[in-house]
């Protein structure tokens, strides 16, 4: 049996927002107070410049995520928590992850 961590999704929580990543790509952004998913957030579909290893999530507390893209760059407010998202969160993602790739 493999002990390799196969987890690909993580949620980075800031004071007001949850950023859901599949590996380094932002696949969902949700408002914490309303629970509503943003469908037009500038971070969606962008890649994080740097994120912690799966074992180093605690190192990221107090730091900011930075996303880059061809036309937009986004910097978040400080991260207050990093965790694995609830399974039902995956249904809210703008880009659904399927078979190891991001669906259009």
CSV table of N, CA and C in Angstrom, one decimal:
chain,number,residue,atom,x,y,z
A,1,UNK,N,0.8,-1.2,0.0
A,1,UNK,CA,0.0,0.0,0.0
A,1,UNK,C,0.9,1.3,0.0
A,2,UNK,N,0.6,2.2,-0.8
A,2,UNK,CA,1.3,3.4,-1.0
A,2,UNK,C,1.0,4.4,0.1
A,3,UNK,N,2.0,5.1,0.7
A,3,UNK,CA,1.8,6.1,1.7
A,3,UNK,C,1.8,7.5,1.1
A,4,UNK,N,1.9,7.5,-0.2
A,4,UNK,CA,2.0,8.8,-1.0
A,4,UNK,C,0.6,9.6,-0.8
A,5,UNK,N,0.7,10.9,-0.5
A,5,UNK,CA,-0.5,11.7,-0.3
A,5,UNK,C,-1.0,12.0,-1.7
A,6,UNK,N,-2.2,11.5,-2.0
A,6,UNK,CA,-2.8,11.7,-3.4
A,6,UNK,C,-3.7,13.0,-3.4
A,7,UNK,N,-3.8,13.7,-2.3
A,7,UNK,CA,-4.7,14.8,-2.2
A,7,UNK,C,-4.3,15.9,-3.2
A,8,UNK,N,-5.2,16.4,-4.0
A,8,UNK,CA,-4.9,17.4,-5.0
A,8,UNK,C,-5.7,18.7,-4.7
A,9,UNK,N,-6.7,18.7,-3.9
A,9,UNK,CA,-7.5,19.9,-3.6
A,9,UNK,C,-7.2,20.4,-2.2
A,10,UNK,N,-7.0,21.7,-2.1
A,10,UNK,CA,-6.8,22.4,-0.8
A,10,UNK,C,-7.6,23.7,-0.8
A,11,UNK,N,-8.0,24.1,0.4
A,11,UNK,CA,-8.7,25.4,0.5
A,11,UNK,C,-7.9,26.3,1.4
A,12,UNK,N,-7.6,27.5,0.9
A,12,UNK,CA,-6.9,28.5,1.6
A,12,UNK,C,-7.9,29.5,2.0
A,13,UNK,N,-8.0,29.7,3.3
A,13,UNK,CA,-9.0,30.6,3.9
A,13,UNK,C,-8.4,31.9,4.3
A,14,UNK,N,-9.0,33.0,3.9
A,14,UNK,CA,-8.6,34.3,4.3
A,14,UNK,C,-9.8,34.9,5.2
A,15,UNK,N,-9.7,36.1,5.7
A,15,UNK,CA,-10.7,36.6,6.6
A,15,UNK,C,-12.1,36.5,6.0
A,16,UNK,N,-12.3,36.8,4.7
A,16,UNK,CA,-13.6,36.9,4.1
A,16,UNK,C,-13.8,35.9,3.0
A,17,UNK,N,-12.8,35.2,2.5
A,17,UNK,CA,-12.9,34.4,1.3
A,17,UNK,C,-12.2,33.0,1.4
A,18,UNK,N,-12.7,32.1,0.7
A,18,UNK,CA,-12.1,30.8,0.6
A,18,UNK,C,-11.6,30.6,-0.9
A,19,UNK,N,-10.3,30.3,-1.0
A,19,UNK,CA,-9.7,30.0,-2.3
A,19,UNK,C,-9.5,28.5,-2.4
A,20,UNK,N,-10.1,27.9,-3.4
A,20,UNK,CA,-10.0,26.4,-3.6
A,20,UNK,C,-9.1,26.2,-4.7
A,21,UNK,N,-8.1,25.4,-4.5
A,21,UNK,CA,-7.1,25.1,-5.5
A,21,UNK,C,-7.0,23.6,-5.8
A,22,UNK,N,-6.8,23.2,-7.0
A,22,UNK,CA,-6.5,21.9,-7.5
A,22,UNK,C,-5.1,22.0,-7.9
A,23,UNK,N,-4.2,21.4,-7.2
A,23,UNK,CA,-2.8,21.5,-7.3
A,23,UNK,C,-2.5,23.0,-7.2
A,24,UNK,N,-2.1,23.7,-8.2
A,24,UNK,CA,-1.8,25.2,-8.1
A,24,UNK,C,-2.8,26.0,-8.8
A,25,UNK,N,-3.9,25.5,-9.4
A,25,UNK,CA,-4.8,26.2,-10.1
A,25,UNK,C,-6.1,26.6,-9.3
A,26,UNK,N,-6.5,27.8,-9.3
A,26,UNK,CA,-7.7,28.2,-8.5
A,26,UNK,C,-8.9,27.8,-9.3
A,27,UNK,N,-9.7,26.8,-8.7
A,27,UNK,CA,-10.9,26.3,-9.3
A,27,UNK,C,-12.1,26.7,-8.7
A,28,UNK,N,-12.1,27.5,-7.6
A,28,UNK,CA,-13.3,28.0,-6.9
A,28,UNK,C,-12.9,29.0,-5.9
A,29,UNK,N,-13.8,30.0,-5.8
A,29,UNK,CA,-13.6,31.1,-4.8
A,29,UNK,C,-15.0,31.3,-4.2
A,30,UNK,N,-15.1,31.3,-2.9
A,30,UNK,CA,-16.4,31.4,-2.2
A,30,UNK,C,-16.3,32.5,-1.1
A,31,UNK,N,-17.4,33.2,-1.0
A,31,UNK,CA,-17.5,34.2,0.1
A,31,UNK,C,-17.9,33.5,1.4
A,32,UNK,N,-17.1,33.7,2.4
A,32,UNK,CA,-17.4,33.0,3.7
A,32,UNK,C,-18.7,33.4,4.3
A,33,UNK,N,-19.1,34.6,4.3
A,33,UNK,CA,-20.3,35.0,5.0
A,33,UNK,C,-21.5,34.5,4.4
A,34,UNK,N,-21.6,34.5,3.1
A,34,UNK,CA,-22.8,34.1,2.4
A,34,UNK,C,-22.8,32.7,1.9
A,35,UNK,N,-21.6,32.1,1.7
A,35,UNK,CA,-21.4,30.8,1.2
A,35,UNK,C,-21.6,30.7,-0.3
A,36,UNK,N,-21.7,31.9,-0.9
A,36,UNK,CA,-21.9,31.9,-2.4
A,36,UNK,C,-20.6,31.8,-3.1
A,37,UNK,N,-20.6,31.1,-4.2
A,37,UNK,CA,-19.5,30.9,-5.1
A,37,UNK,C,-19.4,32.1,-6.0
A,38,UNK,N,-18.2,32.7,-6.2
A,38,UNK,CA,-18.0,33.7,-7.2
A,38,UNK,C,-17.8,33.1,-8.5
A,39,UNK,N,-18.5,33.5,-9.5
A,39,UNK,CA,-18.4,33.0,-10.9
A,39,UNK,C,-17.5,33.8,-11.8
A,40,UNK,N,-17.1,35.0,-11.3
A,40,UNK,CA,-16.3,35.9,-12.1
A,40,UNK,C,-15.1,36.5,-11.3
A,41,UNK,N,-14.7,35.8,-10.3
A,41,UNK,CA,-13.5,36.3,-9.5
A,41,UNK,C,-12.3,36.3,-10.4
A,42,UNK,N,-11.5,37.3,-10.3
A,42,UNK,CA,-10.3,37.3,-11.2
A,42,UNK,C,-9.3,36.2,-10.9
A,43,UNK,N,-9.3,35.6,-9.7
A,43,UNK,CA,-8.3,34.5,-9.4
A,43,UNK,C,-8.7,33.2,-10.1
A,44,UNK,N,-10.0,33.0,-10.5
A,44,UNK,CA,-10.4,31.8,-11.1
A,44,UNK,C,-9.6,31.4,-12.4
A,45,UNK,N,-9.2,30.2,-12.4
A,45,UNK,CA,-8.4,29.6,-13.5
A,45,UNK,C,-6.9,30.1,-13.6
A,46,UNK,N,-6.6,30.9,-12.6
A,46,UNK,CA,-5.2,31.4,-12.5
A,46,UNK,C,-4.3,30.4,-11.7
A,47,UNK,N,-3.1,30.4,-11.9
A,47,UNK,CA,-2.2,29.5,-11.1
A,47,UNK,C,-1.5,30.3,-10.0
A,48,UNK,N,-1.4,29.7,-8.9
A,48,UNK,CA,-0.7,30.3,-7.7
A,48,UNK,C,0.8,30.3,-8.1
A,49,UNK,N,1.5,31.4,-7.8
A,49,UNK,CA,2.9,31.5,-8.0
A,49,UNK,C,3.7,30.5,-7.1
A,50,UNK,N,3.3,30.5,-5.8
A,50,UNK,CA,4.0,29.6,-4.9
A,50,UNK,C,3.0,29.1,-3.9
A,51,UNK,N,3.0,27.9,-3.6
A,51,UNK,CA,2.1,27.3,-2.5
A,51,UNK,C,2.9,26.3,-1.7
A,52,UNK,N,2.5,26.1,-0.5
A,52,UNK,CA,3.3,25.1,0.4
A,52,UNK,C,3.2,23.7,-0.1
A,53,UNK,N,4.1,22.9,0.2
A,53,UNK,CA,4.0,21.4,0.0
A,53,UNK,C,2.8,21.0,0.8
A,54,UNK,N,2.3,19.8,0.4
A,54,UNK,CA,1.1,19.2,1.2
A,54,UNK,C,1.4,19.1,2.7
A,55,UNK,N,2.7,18.8,3.0
A,55,UNK,CA,3.0,18.7,4.4
A,55,UNK,C,3.3,20.0,5.1
A,56,UNK,N,3.4,21.1,4.3
A,56,UNK,CA,3.8,22.4,4.9
A,56,UNK,C,2.7,23.4,4.9
A,57,UNK,N,1.4,23.0,5.0
A,57,UNK,CA,0.3,23.9,5.0
A,57,UNK,C,0.4,24.9,6.2
A,58,UNK,N,0.9,24.5,7.4
A,58,UNK,CA,0.9,25.4,8.5
A,58,UNK,C,1.9,26.6,8.3
A,59,UNK,N,2.9,26.3,7.4
A,59,UNK,CA,3.9,27.4,7.1
A,59,UNK,C,3.3,28.6,6.4
A,60,UNK,N,2.1,28.4,5.8
A,60,UNK,CA,1.5,29.4,5.0
A,60,UNK,C,0.6,30.4,5.8
A,61,UNK,N,0.3,30.1,7.0
A,61,UNK,CA,-0.5,31.0,7.8
A,61,UNK,C,0.1,32.4,7.9
A,62,UNK,N,-0.7,33.4,7.7
A,62,UNK,CA,-0.2,34.8,7.7
A,62,UNK,C,0.4,35.2,6.4
A,63,UNK,N,0.6,34.3,5.4
A,63,UNK,CA,1.2,34.7,4.1
A,63,UNK,C,0.0,35.0,3.1
A,64,UNK,N,0.3,35.5,2.0
A,64,UNK,CA,-0.7,35.8,1.0
A,64,UNK,C,-0.5,34.9,-0.2
A,65,UNK,N,-1.6,34.4,-0.8
A,65,UNK,CA,-1.5,33.7,-2.1
A,65,UNK,C,-1.3,34.8,-3.2
A,66,UNK,N,-0.5,34.4,-4.2
A,66,UNK,CA,-0.4,35.3,-5.4
A,66,UNK,C,-0.7,34.4,-6.6
A,67,UNK,N,-1.6,34.9,-7.4
A,67,UNK,CA,-2.0,34.1,-8.7
A,67,UNK,C,-1.5,35.0,-9.9
A,68,UNK,N,-1.1,34.3,-10.9
A,68,UNK,CA,-0.7,35.0,-12.1
A,68,UNK,C,-1.4,34.4,-13.3
A,69,UNK,N,-1.6,35.3,-14.3
A,69,UNK,CA,-2.2,34.9,-15.5
A,69,UNK,C,-1.8,35.8,-16.7
A,70,UNK,N,-2.2,35.5,-17.8
A,70,UNK,CA,-1.8,36.3,-19.0
A,70,UNK,C,-2.2,37.8,-18.9
A,71,UNK,N,-3.4,38.0,-18.3
A,71,UNK,CA,-4.0,39.3,-18.3
A,71,UNK,C,-4.2,39.9,-16.8
A,72,UNK,N,-4.2,39.0,-15.8
A,72,UNK,CA,-4.5,39.4,-14.5
A,72,UNK,C,-3.5,38.8,-13.5
A,73,UNK,N,-3.2,39.5,-12.4
A,73,UNK,CA,-2.5,39.0,-11.3
A,73,UNK,C,-3.4,39.3,-10.1
A,74,UNK,N,-3.4,38.4,-9.1
A,74,UNK,CA,-4.2,38.6,-7.9
A,74,UNK,C,-3.4,38.2,-6.7
A,75,UNK,N,-3.5,39.1,-5.7
A,75,UNK,CA,-2.9,38.8,-4.4
A,75,UNK,C,-4.0,38.8,-3.3
A,76,UNK,N,-4.0,37.8,-2.5
A,76,UNK,CA,-5.1,37.7,-1.5
A,76,UNK,C,-4.7,38.4,-0.2
A,77,UNK,N,-5.6,38.5,0.7
A,77,UNK,CA,-5.3,39.0,2.1
A,77,UNK,C,-4.6,37.8,2.8
A,78,UNK,N,-4.1,38.0,4.0
A,78,UNK,CA,-3.3,36.9,4.6
A,78,UNK,C,-4.2,35.6,4.9
A,79,UNK,N,-3.6,34.5,4.7
A,79,UNK,CA,-4.2,33.2,4.9
A,79,UNK,C,-4.3,32.9,6.4
A,80,UNK,N,-5.5,32.5,6.8
A,80,UNK,CA,-5.7,32.2,8.2
A,80,UNK,C,-5.8,30.7,8.5
A,81,UNK,N,-6.1,29.9,7.4
A,81,UNK,CA,-6.3,28.5,7.6
A,81,UNK,C,-6.1,27.8,6.3
A,82,UNK,N,-5.5,26.6,6.3
A,82,UNK,CA,-5.4,25.8,5.1
A,82,UNK,C,-5.9,24.4,5.5
A,83,UNK,N,-6.8,23.9,4.6
A,83,UNK,CA,-7.4,22.7,4.9
A,83,UNK,C,-7.9,22.0,3.7
A,84,UNK,N,-8.3,20.7,3.8
A,84,UNK,CA,-8.9,20.0,2.7
A,84,UNK,C,-10.3,20.4,2.6
A,85,UNK,N,-10.8,20.8,1.4
A,85,UNK,CA,-12.2,21.2,1.3
A,85,UNK,C,-13.2,20.0,1.5
A,86,UNK,N,-14.4,20.3,1.9
A,86,UNK,CA,-15.4,19.3,2.1
A,86,UNK,C,-15.7,18.7,0.7
A,87,UNK,N,-16.0,17.5,0.6
A,87,UNK,CA,-16.3,16.8,-0.7
A,87,UNK,C,-17.4,17.5,-1.5
A,88,UNK,N,-18.4,18.0,-0.8
A,88,UNK,CA,-19.5,18.7,-1.5
A,88,UNK,C,-19.1,20.0,-2.1
A,89,UNK,N,-17.9,20.6,-1.7
A,89,UNK,CA,-17.4,21.8,-2.2
A,89,UNK,C,-17.1,21.7,-3.7
A,90,UNK,N,-16.6,20.5,-4.1
A,90,UNK,CA,-16.2,20.3,-5.4
A,90,UNK,C,-17.3,20.5,-6.4
A,91,UNK,N,-18.5,20.3,-6.0
A,91,UNK,CA,-19.7,20.6,-6.9
A,91,UNK,C,-19.8,22.1,-7.2
A,92,UNK,N,-19.3,23.0,-6.4
A,92,UNK,CA,-19.4,24.4,-6.6
A,92,UNK,C,-18.3,25.0,-7.4
A,93,UNK,N,-17.3,24.2,-7.8
A,93,UNK,CA,-16.2,24.8,-8.5
A,93,UNK,C,-16.6,25.2,-9.9
A,94,UNK,N,-16.1,26.3,-10.3
A,94,UNK,CA,-16.4,26.8,-11.7
A,94,UNK,C,-15.8,25.9,-12.7
A,95,UNK,N,-14.6,25.4,-12.4
A,95,UNK,CA,-13.9,24.4,-13.3
A,95,UNK,C,-13.9,23.1,-12.5
A,96,UNK,N,-14.7,22.1,-13.0
A,96,UNK,CA,-14.7,20.8,-12.4
A,96,UNK,C,-13.5,20.0,-12.7
A,97,UNK,N,-12.9,19.4,-11.7
A,97,UNK,CA,-11.7,18.6,-11.9
A,97,UNK,C,-12.1,17.2,-12.3
A,98,UNK,N,-11.7,16.7,-13.4
A,98,UNK,CA,-12.0,15.4,-13.9
A,98,UNK,C,-10.8,14.7,-14.5
A,99,UNK,N,-10.6,13.5,-14.1
A,99,UNK,CA,-9.6,12.6,-14.7
A,99,UNK,C,-8.2,13.3,-14.8
A,100,UNK,N,-7.9,14.1,-13.7
A,100,UNK,CA,-6.5,14.7,-13.7
A,100,UNK,C,-6.3,15.9,-14.5
A,101,UNK,N,-7.4,16.5,-15.1
A,101,UNK,CA,-7.3,17.7,-15.8
A,101,UNK,C,-8.5,18.6,-15.5
A,102,UNK,N,-8.4,19.9,-15.7
A,102,UNK,CA,-9.4,20.9,-15.5
A,102,UNK,C,-10.3,20.9,-16.7
A,103,UNK,N,-11.6,20.7,-16.5
A,103,UNK,CA,-12.6,20.7,-17.6
A,103,UNK,C,-12.9,22.1,-17.9
A,104,UNK,N,-13.2,22.4,-19.2
A,104,UNK,CA,-13.5,23.8,-19.6
A,104,UNK,C,-14.9,24.1,-19.2
